[in-house]
Short mmCIF file of C-alpha atoms and ligand atoms in Angstrom, two decimals:
data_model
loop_
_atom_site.label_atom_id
_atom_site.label_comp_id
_atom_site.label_asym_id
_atom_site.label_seq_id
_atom_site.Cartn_x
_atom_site.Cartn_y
_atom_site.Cartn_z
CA UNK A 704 -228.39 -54.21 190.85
CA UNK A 705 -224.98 -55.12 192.35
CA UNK A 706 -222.47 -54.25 190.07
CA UNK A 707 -218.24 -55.35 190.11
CA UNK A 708 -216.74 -52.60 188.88
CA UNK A 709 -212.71 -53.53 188.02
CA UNK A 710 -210.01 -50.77 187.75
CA UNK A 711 -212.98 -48.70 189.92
CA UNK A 712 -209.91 -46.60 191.27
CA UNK A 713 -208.40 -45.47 187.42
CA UNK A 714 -209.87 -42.68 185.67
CA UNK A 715 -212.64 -43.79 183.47
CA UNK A 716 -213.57 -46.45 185.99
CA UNK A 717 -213.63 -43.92 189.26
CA UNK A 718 -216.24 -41.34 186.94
CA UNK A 719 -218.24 -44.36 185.63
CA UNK A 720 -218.25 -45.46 189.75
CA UNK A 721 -219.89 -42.26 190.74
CA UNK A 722 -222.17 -41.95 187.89
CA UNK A 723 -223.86 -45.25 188.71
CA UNK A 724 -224.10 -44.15 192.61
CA UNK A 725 -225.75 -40.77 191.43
CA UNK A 726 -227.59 -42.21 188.61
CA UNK A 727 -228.94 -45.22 189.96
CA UNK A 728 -230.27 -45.20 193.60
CA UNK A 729 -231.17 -48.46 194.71
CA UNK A 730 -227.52 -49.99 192.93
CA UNK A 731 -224.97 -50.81 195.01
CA UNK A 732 -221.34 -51.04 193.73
CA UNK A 733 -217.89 -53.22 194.57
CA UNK A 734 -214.72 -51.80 193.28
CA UNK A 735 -212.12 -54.56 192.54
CA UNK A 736 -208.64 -52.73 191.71
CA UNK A 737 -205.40 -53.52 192.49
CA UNK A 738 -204.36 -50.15 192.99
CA UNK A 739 -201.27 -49.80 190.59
CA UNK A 740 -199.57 -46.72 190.23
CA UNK A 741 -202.71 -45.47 187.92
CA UNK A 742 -204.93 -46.23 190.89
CA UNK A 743 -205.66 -43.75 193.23
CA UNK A 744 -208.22 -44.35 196.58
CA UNK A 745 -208.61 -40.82 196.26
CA UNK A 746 -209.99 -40.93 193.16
CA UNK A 747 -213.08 -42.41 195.03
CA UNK A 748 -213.23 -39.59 197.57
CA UNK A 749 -216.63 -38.03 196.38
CA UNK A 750 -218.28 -41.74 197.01
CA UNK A 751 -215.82 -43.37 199.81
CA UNK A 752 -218.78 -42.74 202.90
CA UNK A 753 -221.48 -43.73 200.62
CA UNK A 754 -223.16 -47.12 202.10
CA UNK A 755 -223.40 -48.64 198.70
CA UNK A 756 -219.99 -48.40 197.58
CA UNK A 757 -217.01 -51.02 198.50
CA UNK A 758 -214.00 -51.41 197.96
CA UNK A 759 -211.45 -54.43 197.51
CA UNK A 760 -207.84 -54.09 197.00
CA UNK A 761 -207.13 -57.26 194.65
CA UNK A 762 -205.68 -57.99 191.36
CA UNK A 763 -208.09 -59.50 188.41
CA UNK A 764 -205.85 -62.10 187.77
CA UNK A 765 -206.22 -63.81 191.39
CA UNK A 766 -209.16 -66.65 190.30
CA UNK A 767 -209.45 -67.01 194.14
CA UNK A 768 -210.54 -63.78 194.82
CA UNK A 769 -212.37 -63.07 191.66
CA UNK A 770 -214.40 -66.15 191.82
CA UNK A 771 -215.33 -65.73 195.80
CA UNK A 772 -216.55 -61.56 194.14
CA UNK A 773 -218.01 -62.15 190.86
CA UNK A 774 -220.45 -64.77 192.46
CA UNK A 775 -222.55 -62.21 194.82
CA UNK A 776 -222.84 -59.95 191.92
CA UNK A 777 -225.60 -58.97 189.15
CA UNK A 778 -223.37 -57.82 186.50
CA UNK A 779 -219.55 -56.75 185.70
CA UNK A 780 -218.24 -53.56 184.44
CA UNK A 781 -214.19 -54.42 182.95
CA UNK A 782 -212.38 -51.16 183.30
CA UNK A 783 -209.47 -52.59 184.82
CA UNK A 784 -206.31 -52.39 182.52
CA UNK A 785 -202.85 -51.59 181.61
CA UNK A 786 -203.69 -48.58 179.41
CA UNK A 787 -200.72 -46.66 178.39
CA UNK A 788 -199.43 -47.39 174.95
CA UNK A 789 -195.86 -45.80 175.56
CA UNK A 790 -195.35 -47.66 178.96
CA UNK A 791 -196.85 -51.19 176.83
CA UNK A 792 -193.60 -50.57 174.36
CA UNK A 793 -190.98 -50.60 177.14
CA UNK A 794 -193.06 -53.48 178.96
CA UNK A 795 -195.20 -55.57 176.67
CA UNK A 796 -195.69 -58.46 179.74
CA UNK A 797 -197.66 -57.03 181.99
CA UNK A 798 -200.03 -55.93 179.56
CA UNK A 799 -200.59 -59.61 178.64
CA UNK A 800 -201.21 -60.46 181.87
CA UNK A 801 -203.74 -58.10 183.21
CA UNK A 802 -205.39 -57.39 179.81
CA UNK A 803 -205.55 -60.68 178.65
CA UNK A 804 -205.20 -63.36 180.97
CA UNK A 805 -206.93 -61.16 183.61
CA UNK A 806 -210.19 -60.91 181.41
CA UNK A 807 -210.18 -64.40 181.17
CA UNK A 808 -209.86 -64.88 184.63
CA UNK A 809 -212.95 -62.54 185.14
CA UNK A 810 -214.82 -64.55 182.05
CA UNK A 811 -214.18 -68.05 183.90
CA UNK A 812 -215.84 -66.33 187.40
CA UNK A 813 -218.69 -65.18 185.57
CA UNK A 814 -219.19 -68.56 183.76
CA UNK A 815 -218.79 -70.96 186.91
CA UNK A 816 -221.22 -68.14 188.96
CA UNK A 817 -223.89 -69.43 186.50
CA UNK A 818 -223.31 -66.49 183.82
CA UNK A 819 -223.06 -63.44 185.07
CA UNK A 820 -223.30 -60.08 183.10
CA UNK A 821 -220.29 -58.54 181.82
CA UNK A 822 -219.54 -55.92 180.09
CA UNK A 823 -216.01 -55.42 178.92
CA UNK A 824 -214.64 -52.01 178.19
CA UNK A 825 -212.69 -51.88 174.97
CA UNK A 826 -210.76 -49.36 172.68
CA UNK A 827 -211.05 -47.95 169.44
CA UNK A 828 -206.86 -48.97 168.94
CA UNK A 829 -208.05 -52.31 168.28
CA UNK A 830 -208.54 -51.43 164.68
CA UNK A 831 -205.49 -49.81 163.67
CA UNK A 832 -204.87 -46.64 162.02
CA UNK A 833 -206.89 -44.38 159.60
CA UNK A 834 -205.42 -42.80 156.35
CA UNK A 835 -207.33 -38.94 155.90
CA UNK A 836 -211.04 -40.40 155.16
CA UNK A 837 -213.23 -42.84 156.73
CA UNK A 838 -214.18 -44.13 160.72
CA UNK A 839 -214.09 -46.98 162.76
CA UNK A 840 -217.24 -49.17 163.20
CA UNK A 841 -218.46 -52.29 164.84
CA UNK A 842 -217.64 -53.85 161.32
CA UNK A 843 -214.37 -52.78 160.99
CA UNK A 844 -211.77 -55.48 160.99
CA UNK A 845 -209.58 -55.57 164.10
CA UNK A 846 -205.58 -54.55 163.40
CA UNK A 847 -203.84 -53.79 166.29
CA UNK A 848 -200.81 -52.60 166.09
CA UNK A 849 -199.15 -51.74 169.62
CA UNK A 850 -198.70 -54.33 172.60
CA UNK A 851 -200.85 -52.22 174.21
CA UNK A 852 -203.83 -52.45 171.74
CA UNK A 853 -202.98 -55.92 170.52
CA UNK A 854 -203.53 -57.06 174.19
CA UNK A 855 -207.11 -55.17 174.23
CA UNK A 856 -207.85 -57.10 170.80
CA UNK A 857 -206.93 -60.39 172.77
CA UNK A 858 -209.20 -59.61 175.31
CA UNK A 859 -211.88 -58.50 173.14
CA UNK A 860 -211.55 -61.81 170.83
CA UNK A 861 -212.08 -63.91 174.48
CA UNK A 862 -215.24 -61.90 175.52
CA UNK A 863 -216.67 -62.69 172.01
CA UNK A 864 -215.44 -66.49 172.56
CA UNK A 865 -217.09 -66.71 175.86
CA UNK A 866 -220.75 -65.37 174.02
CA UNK A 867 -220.31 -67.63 170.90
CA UNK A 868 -218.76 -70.53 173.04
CA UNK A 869 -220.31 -70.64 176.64
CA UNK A 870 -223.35 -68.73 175.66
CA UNK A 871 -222.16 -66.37 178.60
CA UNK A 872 -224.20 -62.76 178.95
CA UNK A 873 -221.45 -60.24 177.41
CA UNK A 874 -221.10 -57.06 175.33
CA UNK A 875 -218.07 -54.87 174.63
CA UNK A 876 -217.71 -51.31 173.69
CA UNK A 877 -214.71 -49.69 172.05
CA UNK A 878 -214.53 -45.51 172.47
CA UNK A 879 -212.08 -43.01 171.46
CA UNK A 880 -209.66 -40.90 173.60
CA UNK A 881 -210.98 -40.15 176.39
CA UNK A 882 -210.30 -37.01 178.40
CA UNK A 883 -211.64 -35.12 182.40
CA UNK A 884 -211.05 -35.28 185.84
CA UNK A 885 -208.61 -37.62 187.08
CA UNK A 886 -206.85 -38.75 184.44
CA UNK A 887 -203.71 -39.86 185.24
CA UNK A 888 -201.10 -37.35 183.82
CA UNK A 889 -198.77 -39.39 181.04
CA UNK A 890 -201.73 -38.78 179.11
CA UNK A 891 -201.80 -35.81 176.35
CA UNK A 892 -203.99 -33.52 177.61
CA UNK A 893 -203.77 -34.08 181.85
CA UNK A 894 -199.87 -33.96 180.92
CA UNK A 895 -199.66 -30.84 178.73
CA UNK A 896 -201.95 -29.46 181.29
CA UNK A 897 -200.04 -29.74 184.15
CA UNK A 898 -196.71 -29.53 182.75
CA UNK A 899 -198.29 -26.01 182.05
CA UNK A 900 -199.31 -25.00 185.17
CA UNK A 901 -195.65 -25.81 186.78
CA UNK A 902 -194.18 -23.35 183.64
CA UNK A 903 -193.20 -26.50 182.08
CA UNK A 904 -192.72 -27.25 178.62
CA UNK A 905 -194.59 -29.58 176.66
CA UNK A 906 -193.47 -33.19 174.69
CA UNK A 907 -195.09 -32.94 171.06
CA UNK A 908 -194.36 -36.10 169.38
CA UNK A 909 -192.95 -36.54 166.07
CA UNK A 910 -194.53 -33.69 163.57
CA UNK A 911 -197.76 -33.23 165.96
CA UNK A 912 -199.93 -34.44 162.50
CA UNK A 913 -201.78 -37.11 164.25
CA UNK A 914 -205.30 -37.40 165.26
CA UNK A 915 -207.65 -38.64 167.87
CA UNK A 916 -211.35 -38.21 168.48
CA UNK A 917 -211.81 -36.60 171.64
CA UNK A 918 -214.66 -37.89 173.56
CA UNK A 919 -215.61 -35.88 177.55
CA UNK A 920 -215.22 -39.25 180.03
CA UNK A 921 -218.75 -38.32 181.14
CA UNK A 922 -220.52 -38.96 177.97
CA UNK A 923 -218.36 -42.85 177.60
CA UNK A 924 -219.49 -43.27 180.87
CA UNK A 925 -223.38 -42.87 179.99
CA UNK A 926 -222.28 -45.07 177.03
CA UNK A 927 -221.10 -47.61 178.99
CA UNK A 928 -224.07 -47.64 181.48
CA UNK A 929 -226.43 -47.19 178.65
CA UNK A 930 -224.73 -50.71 177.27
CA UNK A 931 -225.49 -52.67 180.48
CA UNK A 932 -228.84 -52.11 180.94
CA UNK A 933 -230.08 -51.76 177.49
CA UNK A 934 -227.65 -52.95 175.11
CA UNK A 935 -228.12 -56.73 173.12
CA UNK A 936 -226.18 -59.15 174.40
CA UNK A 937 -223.21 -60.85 172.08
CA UNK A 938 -222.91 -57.30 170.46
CA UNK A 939 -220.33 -54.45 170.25
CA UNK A 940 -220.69 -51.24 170.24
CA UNK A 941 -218.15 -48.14 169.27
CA UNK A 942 -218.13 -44.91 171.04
CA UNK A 943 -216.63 -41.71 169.82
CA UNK A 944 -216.95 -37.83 170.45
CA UNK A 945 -217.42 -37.26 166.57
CA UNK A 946 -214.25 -34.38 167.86
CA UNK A 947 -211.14 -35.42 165.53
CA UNK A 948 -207.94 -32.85 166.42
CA UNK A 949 -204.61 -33.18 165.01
CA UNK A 950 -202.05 -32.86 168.37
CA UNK A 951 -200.82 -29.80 167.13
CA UNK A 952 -204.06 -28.15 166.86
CA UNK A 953 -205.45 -29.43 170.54
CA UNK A 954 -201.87 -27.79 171.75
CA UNK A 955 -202.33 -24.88 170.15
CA UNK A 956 -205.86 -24.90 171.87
CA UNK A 957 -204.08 -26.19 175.16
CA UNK A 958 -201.87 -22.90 175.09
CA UNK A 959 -204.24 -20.68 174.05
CA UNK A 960 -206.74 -21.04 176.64
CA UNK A 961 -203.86 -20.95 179.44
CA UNK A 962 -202.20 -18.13 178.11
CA UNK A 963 -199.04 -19.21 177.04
CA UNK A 964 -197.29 -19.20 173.78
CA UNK A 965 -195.56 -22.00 171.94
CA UNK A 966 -192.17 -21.55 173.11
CA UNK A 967 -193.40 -23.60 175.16
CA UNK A 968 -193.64 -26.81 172.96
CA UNK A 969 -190.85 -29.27 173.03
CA UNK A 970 -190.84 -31.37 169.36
CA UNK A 971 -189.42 -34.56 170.66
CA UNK A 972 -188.67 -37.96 168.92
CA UNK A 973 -191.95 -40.25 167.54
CA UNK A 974 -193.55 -42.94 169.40
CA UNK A 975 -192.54 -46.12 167.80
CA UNK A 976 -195.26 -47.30 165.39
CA UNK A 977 -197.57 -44.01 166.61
CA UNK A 978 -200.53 -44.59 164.88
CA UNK A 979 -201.54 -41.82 162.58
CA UNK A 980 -205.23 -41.27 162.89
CA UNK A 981 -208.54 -43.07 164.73
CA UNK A 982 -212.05 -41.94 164.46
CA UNK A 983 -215.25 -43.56 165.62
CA UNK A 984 -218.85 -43.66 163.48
CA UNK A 985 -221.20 -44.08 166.53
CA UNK A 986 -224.34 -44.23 164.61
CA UNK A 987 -224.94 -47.67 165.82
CA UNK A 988 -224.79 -46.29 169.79
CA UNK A 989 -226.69 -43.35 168.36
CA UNK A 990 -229.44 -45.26 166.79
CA UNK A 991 -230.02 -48.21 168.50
CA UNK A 992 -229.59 -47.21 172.41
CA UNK A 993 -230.39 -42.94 171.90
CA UNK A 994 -227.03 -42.19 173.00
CA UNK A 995 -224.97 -39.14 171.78
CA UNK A 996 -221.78 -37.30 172.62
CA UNK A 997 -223.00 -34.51 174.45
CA UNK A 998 -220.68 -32.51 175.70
CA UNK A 999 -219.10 -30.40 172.96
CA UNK A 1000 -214.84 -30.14 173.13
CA UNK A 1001 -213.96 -26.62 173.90
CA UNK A 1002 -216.61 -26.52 176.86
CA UNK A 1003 -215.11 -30.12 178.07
CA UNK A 1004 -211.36 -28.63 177.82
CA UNK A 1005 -211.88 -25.49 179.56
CA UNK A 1006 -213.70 -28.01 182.30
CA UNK A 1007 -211.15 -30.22 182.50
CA UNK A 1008 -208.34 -27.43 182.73
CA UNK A 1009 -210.38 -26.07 185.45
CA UNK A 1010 -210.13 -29.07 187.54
CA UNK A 1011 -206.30 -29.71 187.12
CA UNK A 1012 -206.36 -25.93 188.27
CA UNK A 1013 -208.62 -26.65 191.48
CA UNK A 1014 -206.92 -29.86 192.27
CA UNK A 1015 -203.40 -29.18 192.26
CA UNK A 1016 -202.89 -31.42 195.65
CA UNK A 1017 -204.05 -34.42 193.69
CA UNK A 1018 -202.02 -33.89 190.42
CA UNK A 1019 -198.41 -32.55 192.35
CA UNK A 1020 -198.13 -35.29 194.47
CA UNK A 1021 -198.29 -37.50 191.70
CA UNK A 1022 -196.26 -35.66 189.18
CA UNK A 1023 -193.35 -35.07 192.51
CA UNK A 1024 -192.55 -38.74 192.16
CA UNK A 1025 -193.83 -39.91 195.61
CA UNK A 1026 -196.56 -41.57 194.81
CA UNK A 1027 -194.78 -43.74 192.18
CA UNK A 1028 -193.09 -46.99 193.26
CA UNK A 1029 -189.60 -46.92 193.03
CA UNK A 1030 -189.50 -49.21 189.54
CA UNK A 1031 -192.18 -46.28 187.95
CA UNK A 1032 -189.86 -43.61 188.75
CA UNK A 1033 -187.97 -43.78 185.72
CA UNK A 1034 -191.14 -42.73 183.71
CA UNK A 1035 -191.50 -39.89 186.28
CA UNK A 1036 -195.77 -38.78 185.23
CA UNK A 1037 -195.13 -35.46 182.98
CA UNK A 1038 -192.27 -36.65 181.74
CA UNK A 1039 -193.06 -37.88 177.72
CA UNK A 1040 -191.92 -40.99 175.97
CA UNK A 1041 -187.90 -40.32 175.96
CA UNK A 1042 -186.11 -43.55 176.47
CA UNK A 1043 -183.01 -42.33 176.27
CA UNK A 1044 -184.12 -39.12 178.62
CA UNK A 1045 -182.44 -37.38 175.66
CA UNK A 1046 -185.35 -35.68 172.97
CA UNK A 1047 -184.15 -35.13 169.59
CA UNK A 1048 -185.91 -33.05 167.52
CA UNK A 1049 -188.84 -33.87 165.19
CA UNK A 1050 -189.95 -32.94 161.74
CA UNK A 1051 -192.68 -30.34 161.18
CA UNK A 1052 -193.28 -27.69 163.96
CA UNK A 1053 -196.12 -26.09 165.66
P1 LIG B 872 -206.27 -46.17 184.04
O1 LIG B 872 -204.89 -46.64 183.73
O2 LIG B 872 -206.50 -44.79 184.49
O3 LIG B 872 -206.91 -47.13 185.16
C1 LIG B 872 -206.73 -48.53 185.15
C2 LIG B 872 -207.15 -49.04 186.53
O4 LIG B 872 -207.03 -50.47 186.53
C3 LIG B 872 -206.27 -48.53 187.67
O5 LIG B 872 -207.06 -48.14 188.77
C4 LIG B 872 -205.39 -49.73 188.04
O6 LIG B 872 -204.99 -49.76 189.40
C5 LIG B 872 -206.35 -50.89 187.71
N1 LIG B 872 -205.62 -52.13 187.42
C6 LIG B 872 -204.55 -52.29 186.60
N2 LIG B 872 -204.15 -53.59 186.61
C7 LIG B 872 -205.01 -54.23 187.45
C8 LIG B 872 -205.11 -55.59 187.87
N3 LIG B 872 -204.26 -56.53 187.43
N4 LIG B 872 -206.11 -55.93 188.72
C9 LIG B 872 -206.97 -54.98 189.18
N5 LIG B 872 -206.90 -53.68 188.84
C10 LIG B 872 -205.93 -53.31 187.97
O7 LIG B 872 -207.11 -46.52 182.73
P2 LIG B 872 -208.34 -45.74 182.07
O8 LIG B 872 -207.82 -44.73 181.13
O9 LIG B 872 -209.31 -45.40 183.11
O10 LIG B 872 -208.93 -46.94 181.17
C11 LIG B 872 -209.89 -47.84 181.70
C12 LIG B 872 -210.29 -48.84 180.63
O11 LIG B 872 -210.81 -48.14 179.51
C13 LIG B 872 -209.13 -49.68 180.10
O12 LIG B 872 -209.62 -50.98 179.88
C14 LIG B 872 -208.76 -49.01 178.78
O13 LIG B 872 -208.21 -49.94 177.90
C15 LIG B 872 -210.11 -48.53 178.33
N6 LIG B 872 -210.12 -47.34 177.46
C16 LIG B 872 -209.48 -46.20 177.83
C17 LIG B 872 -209.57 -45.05 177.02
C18 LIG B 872 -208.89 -43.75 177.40
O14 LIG B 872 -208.88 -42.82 176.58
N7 LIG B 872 -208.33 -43.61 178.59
C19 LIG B 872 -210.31 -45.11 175.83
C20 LIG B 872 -210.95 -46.31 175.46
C21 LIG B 872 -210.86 -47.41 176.31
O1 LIG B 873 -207.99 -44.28 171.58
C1 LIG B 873 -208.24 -44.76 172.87
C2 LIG B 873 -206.93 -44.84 173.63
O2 LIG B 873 -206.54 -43.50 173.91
C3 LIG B 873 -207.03 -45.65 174.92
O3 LIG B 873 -207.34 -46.98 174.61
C4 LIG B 873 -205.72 -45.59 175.70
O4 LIG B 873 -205.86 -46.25 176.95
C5 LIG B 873 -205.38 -44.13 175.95
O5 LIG B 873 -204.13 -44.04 176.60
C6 LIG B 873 -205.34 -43.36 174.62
O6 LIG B 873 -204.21 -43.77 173.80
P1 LIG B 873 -203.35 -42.70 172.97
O7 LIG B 873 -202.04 -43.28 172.71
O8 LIG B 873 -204.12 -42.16 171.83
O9 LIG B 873 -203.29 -41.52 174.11
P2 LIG B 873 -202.09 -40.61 174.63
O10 LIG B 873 -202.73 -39.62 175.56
O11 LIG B 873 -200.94 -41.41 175.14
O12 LIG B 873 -201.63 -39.85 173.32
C7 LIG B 873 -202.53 -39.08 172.54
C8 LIG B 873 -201.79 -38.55 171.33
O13 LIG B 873 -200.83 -37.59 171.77
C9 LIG B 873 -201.00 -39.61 170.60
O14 LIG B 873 -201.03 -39.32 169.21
C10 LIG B 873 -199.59 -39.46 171.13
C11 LIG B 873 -199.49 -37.98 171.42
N1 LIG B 873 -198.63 -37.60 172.56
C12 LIG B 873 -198.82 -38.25 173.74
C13 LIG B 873 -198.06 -37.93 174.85
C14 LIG B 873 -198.24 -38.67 176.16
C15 LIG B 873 -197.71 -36.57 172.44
O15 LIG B 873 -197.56 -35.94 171.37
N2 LIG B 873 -196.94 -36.24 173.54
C16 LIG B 873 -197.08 -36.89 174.73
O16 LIG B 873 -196.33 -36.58 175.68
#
């Protein structure tokens, strides 16, 4: 199979690139990805001499170039994404461009090219927030509630348009928080991490009481691939690491296993409109395609530190500033949502 992969040179999208390569040895893969500052080329070091990998510097939102790709292809993977909820409250635009209008543009390809495959990769932020019982589904109703995840609900609604409308080949999965190697470090854990290892402190937001369900990228990735080959077409399916953590306890956890104490936790102002809790039921993923989360949280933290340890090269020169444009800088990676550059201090403590 010859597989598009889009945002190939992000996080999930550079582990799901070299799980196909290993997995799969008669597949070849393109990479489209327009390499913004959460695309890295060296992400793709482990695969960049292998003969059946490409890669194309583009955006998803150039029909031109999308069209002339998707048409010499078996199937599309959609990684590629604005995907940072704090940076989609300072600059709802862009996320409505590449989430939304680029998915179309990817939809349109695949439907002129005779209907290709596609698989879109979605989020479990589409359907809001939890209160303290209960878990997202495939049934759940969708309720975004961030520019960010309103613009993945946009694109989700047009991938189910094109199946019910154009009859065109689709499915979409929606997974939890993801977390491994080379993950871009505004996120929690790559950010507390390496704020760490440079004696940094780190940003807890508001009273560190909400929750995510931690899924190892690994185990979406098998998801994912598990989805393409096998999965029924016009149907969804949700992906979780059945791991819930309030923040506070996963930095506690964070500390703990790097020896420090929690002086080093700064309590800094709330997200605006932080949603309070998400969880994922993947019985349907479980049942229906015999796929599980496999790899179980404490072993994938301590691997995950591990790598931030053995890869400082890839994290510093990120988190120095140089490899952020000159318009990024002001978000300087590591530095937490603080408008103002000012933190005031939250309720609760650690
Ligand atoms: P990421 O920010 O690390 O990577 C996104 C990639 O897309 C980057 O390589 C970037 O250069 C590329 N890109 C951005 N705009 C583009 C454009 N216009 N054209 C071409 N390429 C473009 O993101 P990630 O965390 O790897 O997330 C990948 C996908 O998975 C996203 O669709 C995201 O919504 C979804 N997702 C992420 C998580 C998570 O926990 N990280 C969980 C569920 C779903
Ligand atoms: O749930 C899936 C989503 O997970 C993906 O769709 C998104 O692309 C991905 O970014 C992630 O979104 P979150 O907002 O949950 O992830 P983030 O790592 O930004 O934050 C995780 C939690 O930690 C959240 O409750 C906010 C909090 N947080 C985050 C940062 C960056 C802090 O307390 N301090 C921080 O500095």
């Amino acid at each position: 199979m010859r597989i598009l992969i889009t945002g190939g040179a992000g996080f999930i999208g550079s582990n799901y690139v070299q799980y196909v390569l290993n997995q799969h040895p008669t597949d070849e893969v393109v990479v489209l990805d327009k390499l913004t500052y959460a695309g890295n080329l060296e992400n793709l070091s482990p695969v960049e001499r292998n003969p059946r990998y490409h890669f194309v510097q583009g955006d998803v939102c150039d029909a031109t170039l999308v069209d002339r790709l998707v048409k010499r292809m078996d199937a599309v993977v959609h990684f590629a994404a604005e995907s940072h909820v704090d940076r989609s409250i300072q600059d709802p635009s862009s996320f409505v461009r590449t989430n939304v209008l680029g998915t179309q543009v990817l939809l349109d390809a695949c439907r002129k090219a005779g209907g290709i495959r596609l698989h879109h990769i979605s989020t479990d932020e589409v359907y809001g927030s939890l209160g303290t019982d209960g878990a997202f589904t495939e049934l759940t109703s969708y309720d975004p509630r961030s520019p960010y995840s309103a613009s993945k609900a946009g694109s989700d609604f047009l991938v189910r348009a094109a199946w019910h409308t154009h009859g065109l080949p689709v499915t979409i999965s929606n997974c939890s928080n993801n977390y491994g190697p080379y993950q871009f470090p505004e996120k929690f854990i790559p950010l507390f991490v390496t704020n760490l290892l440079k004696n940094k402190k780190v940003p807890l937001y508001g009273d560190g009481m909400n929750i995510r369900d931690w899924i190892y990228v690994e185990d979406h990735c098998k998801g994912v691939d598990l989805v393409l080959r096998k999965g029924k077409l016009g149907e969804t399916y949700c992906f979780g690491g059945r791991s819930e953590r309030t923040n506070a306890e996963l930095t506690r956890l964070i500390l703990f296993e790097m020896g420090f104490g929690k002086e080093m936790v700064e309590m800094v102002k709330d997200r605006p409109g932080h949603d309070r809790r998400y969880a994922i039921d993947p019985t349907k993923a479980e049942t229906e395609l015999g796929w599980k989360p496999e790899t179980p949280f404490l072993y994938g933290l301590r691997k995950t530190i591990d790598w931030y340890r053995q890869n400082e090269d890839w994290w510093r020169n990120i988190k120095s500033g140089e490899y952020l444009a000159s318009d990024e800088q002001r978000y300087e990676a590591g530095e937490s949502f603080v408008v103002s550059g000012k933190s005031s201090v939250a309720r609760g403590s650690l």
